[in-house]
Each structure stands twice: as structure tokens, then as C-alpha cells.
Rosetta silent file (secondary structure, phi, psi, omega in degrees, C-alpha in Angstrom):
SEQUENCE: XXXXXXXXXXXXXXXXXXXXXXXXXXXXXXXXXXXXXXXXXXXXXXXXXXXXXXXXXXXXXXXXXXXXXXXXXXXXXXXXXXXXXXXXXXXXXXXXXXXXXXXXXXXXXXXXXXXXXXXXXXXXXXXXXXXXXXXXXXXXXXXXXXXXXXXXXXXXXXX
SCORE:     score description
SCORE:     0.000 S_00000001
   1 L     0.000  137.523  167.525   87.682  -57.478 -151.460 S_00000001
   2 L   -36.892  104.365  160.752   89.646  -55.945 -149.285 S_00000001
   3 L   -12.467  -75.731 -177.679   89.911  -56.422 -145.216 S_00000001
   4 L  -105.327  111.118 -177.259   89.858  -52.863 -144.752 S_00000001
   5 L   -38.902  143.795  152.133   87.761  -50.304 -145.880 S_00000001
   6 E  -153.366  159.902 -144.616   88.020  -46.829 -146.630 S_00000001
   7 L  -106.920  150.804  162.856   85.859  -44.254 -145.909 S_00000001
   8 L   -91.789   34.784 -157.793   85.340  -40.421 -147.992 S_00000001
   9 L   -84.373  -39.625 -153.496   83.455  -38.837 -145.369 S_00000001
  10 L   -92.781   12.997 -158.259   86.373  -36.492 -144.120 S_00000001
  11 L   -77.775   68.089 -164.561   88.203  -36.018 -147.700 S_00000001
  12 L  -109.446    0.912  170.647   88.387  -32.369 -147.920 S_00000001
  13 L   -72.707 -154.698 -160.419   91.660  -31.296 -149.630 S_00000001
  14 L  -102.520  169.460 -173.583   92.187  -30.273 -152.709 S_00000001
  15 H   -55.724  -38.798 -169.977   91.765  -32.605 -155.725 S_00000001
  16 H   -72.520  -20.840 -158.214   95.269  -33.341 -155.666 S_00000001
  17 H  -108.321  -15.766  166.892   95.876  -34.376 -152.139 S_00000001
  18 H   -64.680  -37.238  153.453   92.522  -36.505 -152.561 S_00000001
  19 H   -53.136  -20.278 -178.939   94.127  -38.189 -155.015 S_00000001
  20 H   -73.012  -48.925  168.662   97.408  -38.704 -153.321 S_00000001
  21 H   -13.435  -93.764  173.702   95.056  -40.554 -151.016 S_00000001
  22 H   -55.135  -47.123 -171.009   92.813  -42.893 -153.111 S_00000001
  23 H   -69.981  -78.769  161.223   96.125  -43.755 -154.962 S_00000001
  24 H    16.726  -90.172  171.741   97.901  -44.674 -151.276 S_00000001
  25 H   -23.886  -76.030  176.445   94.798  -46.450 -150.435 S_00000001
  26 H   -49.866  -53.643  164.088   95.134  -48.579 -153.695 S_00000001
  27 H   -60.664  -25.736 -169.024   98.713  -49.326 -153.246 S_00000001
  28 H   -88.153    9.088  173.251   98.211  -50.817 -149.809 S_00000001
  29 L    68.410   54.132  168.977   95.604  -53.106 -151.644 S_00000001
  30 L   -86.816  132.646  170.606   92.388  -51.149 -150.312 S_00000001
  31 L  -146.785   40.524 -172.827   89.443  -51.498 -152.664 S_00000001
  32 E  -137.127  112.289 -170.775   86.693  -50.641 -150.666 S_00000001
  33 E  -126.952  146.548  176.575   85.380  -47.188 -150.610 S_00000001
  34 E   -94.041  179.047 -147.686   82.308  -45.989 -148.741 S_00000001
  35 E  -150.839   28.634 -165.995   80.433  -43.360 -150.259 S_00000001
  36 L   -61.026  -49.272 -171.239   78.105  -41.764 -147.568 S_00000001
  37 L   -80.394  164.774 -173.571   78.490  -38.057 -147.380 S_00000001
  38 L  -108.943    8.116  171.849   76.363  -35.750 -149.785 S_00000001
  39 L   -68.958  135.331  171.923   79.173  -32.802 -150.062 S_00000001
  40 H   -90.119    3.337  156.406   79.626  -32.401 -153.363 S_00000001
  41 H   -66.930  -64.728 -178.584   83.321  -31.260 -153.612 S_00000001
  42 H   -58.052  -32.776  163.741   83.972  -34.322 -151.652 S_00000001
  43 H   -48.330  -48.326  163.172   82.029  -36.440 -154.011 S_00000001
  44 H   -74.831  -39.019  148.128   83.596  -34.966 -156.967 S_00000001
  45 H   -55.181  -16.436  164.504   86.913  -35.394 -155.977 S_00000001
  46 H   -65.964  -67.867  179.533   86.872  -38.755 -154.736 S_00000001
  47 H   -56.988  -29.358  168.258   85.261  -39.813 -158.422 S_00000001
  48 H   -54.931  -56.380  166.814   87.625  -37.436 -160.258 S_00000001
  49 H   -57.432   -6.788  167.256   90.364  -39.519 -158.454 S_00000001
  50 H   -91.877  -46.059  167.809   89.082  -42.502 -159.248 S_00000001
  51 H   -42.943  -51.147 -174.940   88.311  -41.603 -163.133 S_00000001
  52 L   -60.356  -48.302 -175.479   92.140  -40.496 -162.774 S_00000001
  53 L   -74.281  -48.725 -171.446   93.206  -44.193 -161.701 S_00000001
  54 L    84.151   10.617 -159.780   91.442  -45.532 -164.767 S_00000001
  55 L  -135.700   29.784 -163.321   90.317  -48.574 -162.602 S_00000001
  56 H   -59.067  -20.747  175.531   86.979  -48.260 -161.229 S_00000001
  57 H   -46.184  -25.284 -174.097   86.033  -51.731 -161.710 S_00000001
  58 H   -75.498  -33.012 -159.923   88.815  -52.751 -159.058 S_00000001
  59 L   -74.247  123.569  164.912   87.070  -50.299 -156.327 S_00000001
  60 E   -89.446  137.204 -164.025   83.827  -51.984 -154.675 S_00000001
  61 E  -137.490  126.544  145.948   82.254  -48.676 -153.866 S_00000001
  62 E  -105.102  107.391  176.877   79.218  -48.256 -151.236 S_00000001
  63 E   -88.617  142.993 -164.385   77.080  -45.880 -152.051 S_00000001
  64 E  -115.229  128.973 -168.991   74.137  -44.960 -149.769 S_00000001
  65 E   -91.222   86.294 -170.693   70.863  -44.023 -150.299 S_00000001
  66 L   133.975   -7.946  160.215   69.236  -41.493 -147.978 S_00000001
  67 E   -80.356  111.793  177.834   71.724  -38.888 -147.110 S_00000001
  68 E  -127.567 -163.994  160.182   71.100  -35.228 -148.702 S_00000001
  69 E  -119.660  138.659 -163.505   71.336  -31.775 -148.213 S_00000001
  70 E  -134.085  110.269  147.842   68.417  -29.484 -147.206 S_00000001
  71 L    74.841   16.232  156.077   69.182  -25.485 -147.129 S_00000001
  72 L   114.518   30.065 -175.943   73.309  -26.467 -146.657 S_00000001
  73 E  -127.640  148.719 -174.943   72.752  -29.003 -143.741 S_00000001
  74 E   -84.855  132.341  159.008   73.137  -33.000 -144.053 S_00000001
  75 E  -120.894  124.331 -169.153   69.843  -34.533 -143.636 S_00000001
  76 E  -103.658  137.479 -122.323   69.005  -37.986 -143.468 S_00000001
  77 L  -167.450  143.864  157.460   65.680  -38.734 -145.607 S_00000001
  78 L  -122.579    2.665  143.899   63.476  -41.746 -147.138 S_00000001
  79 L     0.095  117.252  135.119   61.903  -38.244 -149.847 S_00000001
  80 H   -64.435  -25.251 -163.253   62.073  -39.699 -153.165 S_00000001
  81 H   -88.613   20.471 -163.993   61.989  -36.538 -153.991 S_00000001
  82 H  -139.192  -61.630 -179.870   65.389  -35.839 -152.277 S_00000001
  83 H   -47.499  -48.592  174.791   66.778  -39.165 -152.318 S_00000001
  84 H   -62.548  -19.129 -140.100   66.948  -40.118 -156.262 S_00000001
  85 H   -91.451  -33.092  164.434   68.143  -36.749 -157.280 S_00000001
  86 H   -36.011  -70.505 -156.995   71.204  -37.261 -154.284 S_00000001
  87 H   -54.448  -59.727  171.665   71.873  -40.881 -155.091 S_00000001
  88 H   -29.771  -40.202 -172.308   71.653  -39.427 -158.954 S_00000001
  89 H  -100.325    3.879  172.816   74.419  -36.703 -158.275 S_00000001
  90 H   -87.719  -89.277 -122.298   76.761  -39.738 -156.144 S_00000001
  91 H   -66.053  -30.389 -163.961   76.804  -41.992 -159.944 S_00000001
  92 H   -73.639  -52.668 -172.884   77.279  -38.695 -161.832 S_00000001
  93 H   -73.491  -24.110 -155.580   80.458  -37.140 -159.635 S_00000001
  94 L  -100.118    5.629 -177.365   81.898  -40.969 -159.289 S_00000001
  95 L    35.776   80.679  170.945   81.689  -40.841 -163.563 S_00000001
  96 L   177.907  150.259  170.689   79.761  -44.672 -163.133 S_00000001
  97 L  -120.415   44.994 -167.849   76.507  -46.070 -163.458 S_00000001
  98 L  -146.413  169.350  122.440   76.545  -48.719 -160.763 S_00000001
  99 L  -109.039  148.901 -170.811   77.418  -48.781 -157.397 S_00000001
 100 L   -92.602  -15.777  162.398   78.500  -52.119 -155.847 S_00000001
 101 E  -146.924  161.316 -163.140   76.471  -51.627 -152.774 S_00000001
 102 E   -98.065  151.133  124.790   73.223  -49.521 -152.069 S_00000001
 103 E   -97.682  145.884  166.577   73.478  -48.819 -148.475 S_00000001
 104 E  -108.554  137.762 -163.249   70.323  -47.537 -146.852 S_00000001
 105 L   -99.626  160.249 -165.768   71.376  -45.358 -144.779 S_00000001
 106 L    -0.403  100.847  174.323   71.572  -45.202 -141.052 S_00000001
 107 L  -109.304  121.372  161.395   68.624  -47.053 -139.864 S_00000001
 108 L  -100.338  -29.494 -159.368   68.822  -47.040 -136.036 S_00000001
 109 L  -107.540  143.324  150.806   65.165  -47.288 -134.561 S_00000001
 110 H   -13.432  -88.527  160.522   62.998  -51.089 -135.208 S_00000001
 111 H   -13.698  -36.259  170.677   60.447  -49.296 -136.203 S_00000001
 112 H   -85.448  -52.308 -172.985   61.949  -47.425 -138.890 S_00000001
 113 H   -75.423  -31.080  165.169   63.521  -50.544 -140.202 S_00000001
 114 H   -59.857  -33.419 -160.875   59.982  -52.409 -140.377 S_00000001
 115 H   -95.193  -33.565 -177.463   57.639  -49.730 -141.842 S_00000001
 116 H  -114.412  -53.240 -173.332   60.094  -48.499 -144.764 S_00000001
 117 H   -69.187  -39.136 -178.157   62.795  -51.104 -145.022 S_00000001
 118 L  -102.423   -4.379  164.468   61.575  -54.191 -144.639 S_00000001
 119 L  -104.029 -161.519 -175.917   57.893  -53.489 -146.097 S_00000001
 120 L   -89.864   47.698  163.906   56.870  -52.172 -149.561 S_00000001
 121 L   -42.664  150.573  145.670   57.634  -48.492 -148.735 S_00000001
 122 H   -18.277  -53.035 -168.978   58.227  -46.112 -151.506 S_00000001
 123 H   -76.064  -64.236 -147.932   61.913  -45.876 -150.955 S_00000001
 124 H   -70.384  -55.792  177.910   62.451  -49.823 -150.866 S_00000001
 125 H   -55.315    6.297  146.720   60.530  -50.484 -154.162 S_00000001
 126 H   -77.314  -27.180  154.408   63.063  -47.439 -155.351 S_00000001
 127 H  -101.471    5.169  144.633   65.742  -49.251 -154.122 S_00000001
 128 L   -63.729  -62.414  171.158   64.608  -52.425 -155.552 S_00000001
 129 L   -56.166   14.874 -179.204   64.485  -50.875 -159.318 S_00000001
 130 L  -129.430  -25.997  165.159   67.597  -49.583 -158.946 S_00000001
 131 L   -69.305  -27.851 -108.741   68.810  -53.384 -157.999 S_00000001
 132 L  -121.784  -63.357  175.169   66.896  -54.944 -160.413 S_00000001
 133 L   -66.500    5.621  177.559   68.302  -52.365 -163.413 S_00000001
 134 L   118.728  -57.764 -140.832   72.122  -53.121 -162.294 S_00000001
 135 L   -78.789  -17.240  138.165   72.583  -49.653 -160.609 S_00000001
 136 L  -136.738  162.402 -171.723   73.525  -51.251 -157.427 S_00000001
 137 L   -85.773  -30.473 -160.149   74.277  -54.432 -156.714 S_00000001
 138 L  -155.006  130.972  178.297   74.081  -55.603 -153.675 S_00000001
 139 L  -103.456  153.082 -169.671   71.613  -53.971 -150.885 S_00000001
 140 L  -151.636  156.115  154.144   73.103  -53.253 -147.458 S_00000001
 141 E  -104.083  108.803  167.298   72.145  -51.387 -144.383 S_00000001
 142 L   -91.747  115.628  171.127   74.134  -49.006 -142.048 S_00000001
 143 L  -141.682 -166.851  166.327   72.798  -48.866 -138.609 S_00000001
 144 L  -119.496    8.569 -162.292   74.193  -48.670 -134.674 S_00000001
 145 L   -90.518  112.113  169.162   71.165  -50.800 -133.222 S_00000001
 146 L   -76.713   16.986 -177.838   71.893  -54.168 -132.834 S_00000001
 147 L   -96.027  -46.791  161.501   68.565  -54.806 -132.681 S_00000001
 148 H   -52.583  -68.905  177.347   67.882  -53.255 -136.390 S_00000001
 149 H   -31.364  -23.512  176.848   70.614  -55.370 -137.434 S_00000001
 150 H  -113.477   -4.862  173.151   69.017  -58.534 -136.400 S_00000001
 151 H  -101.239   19.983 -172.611   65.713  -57.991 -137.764 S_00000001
 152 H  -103.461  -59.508 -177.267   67.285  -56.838 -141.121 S_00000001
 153 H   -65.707  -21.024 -155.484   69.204  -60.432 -141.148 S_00000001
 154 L  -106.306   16.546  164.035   66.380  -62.578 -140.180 S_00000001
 155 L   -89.138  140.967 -149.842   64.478  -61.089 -142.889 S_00000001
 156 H  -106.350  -46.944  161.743   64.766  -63.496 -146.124 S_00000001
 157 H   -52.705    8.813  177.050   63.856  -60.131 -148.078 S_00000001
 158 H  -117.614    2.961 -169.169   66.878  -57.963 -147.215 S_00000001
 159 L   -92.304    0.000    0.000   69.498  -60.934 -148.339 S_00000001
């Protein structure tokens, strides 16, 4: 895996210059792409360019679990009823039926991270079945709290 990451949030050219990109990215031996935003131009062009490369297997791709769009605005959500059908349209645009990491996404308050992440909330037994069948691999957490961050590690369930 790669040092350095790279991210799709801002990828907004045309298919071609996204591609110029992700190939770049690839030569300079990057193989880590985060997978956050819910636009779906940007979604589909990142996975078209990747489809295009022939190589997805090389890319460790994080995809995240809890970003969507509500009435044309990013929202962040633990909805199942928002969340599968997002997470559904990231493996569909990225032509794959895995991701290599789940990210849940941006948990900043304690509170938040106790009552849905680390107990048997709806969304975490959703994002346990989706470890369990393969469809991601590895579960991860994006937050800015270091305080989330340390009750996330010193949980023996999030490792």
C-alpha cells in the first residue's frame, strides 16, 4: 500500500482529464483511493477510469458508508434507507463488488460513536453483513475528534 493516498472528492473534469489523473496517480505508485463524495459524475468517472486501467485489484479503494444526497445537497446519514442504496450506487459506478475499506463516515461527537458505532445499531449490523459477505473488507472510521478516535481503538469490536 501506498504512503500516500489519493483522494476523489474534488475530481470534476471531464472523463478524460479524470483519467489523465488516476493514470498519473498510478505511475507515481499511488494505490490508495478514497471514495467519500456521493456526486455521481464524480463517482462514475473515477470507476470508469479505473475499469479503463484494467487493474482494480492493484487500487485499495475506501469507500464510505454514510454520505448521500438529499434534494441535491450532501448529507451525512446512519438511514438505511439512504445509506445502502448510496453505498449500492459507489460498487455499481466503481464496476466492483468489494471495497477494501468501509469507512463510516465522519464520526466527530463520543456520543455518536457509542450509540451507533460501537453498539448494535442498525447501521453497524449493516456494516457488519456487508463485512462478513466480502463487500468490504476492512472497517475504518473517519473522524476529527481525537477523542472518537480513541474510543474507536480501545474498542476490541471496531479492530
Amino acid at each position: 500500500m501506498s504512503e500516500i493516498g489519493f483522494s476523489g472528492e474534488w475530481m470534476d473534469g471531464s472523463p478524460e482529464e479524470v483519467l489523465e489523473v488516476v493514470r498519473a496517480a498510478e505511475e507515481a505508485g499511488i494505490n490508495i483511493l478514497d471514495c467519500w463524495m456521493n456526486d455521481a459524475t464524480r463517482r462514475s468517472n473515477l470507476g470508469d477510469a479505473l475499469r479503463e486501467l484494467g487493474n482494480r485489484g492493484r487500487w485499495v479503494i475506501q469507500g464510505h458508508l454514510g454520505p448521500v444526497t438529499v434534494d441535491g445537497q450532501y448529507t451525512r446519514t446512519r438511514d438505511l434507507g439512504l445509506v445502502r442504496p448510496a453505498f449500492e450506487d459507489l460498487l455499481e459506478r466503481f464496476h466492483t463488488d468489494y471495497v477494501d475499506l468501509g469507512m463510516i463516515h465522519y464520526v466527530d461527537k463520543v456520543e455518536e460513536c457509542e450509540k451507533i458505532v460501537l453498539g448494535d445499531s442498525p447501521f453497524m449490523r449493516y456494516v457488519r453483513e456487508l463485512r462478513a459477505a466480502g463487500t468490504i473488507h476492512h472497517i475504518g472510521l473517519s473522524t476529527h475528534n481525537t477523542e472518537v478516535a480513541r474510543s474507536w481503538w480501545r474498542t476490541p469490536r471496531s479492530r
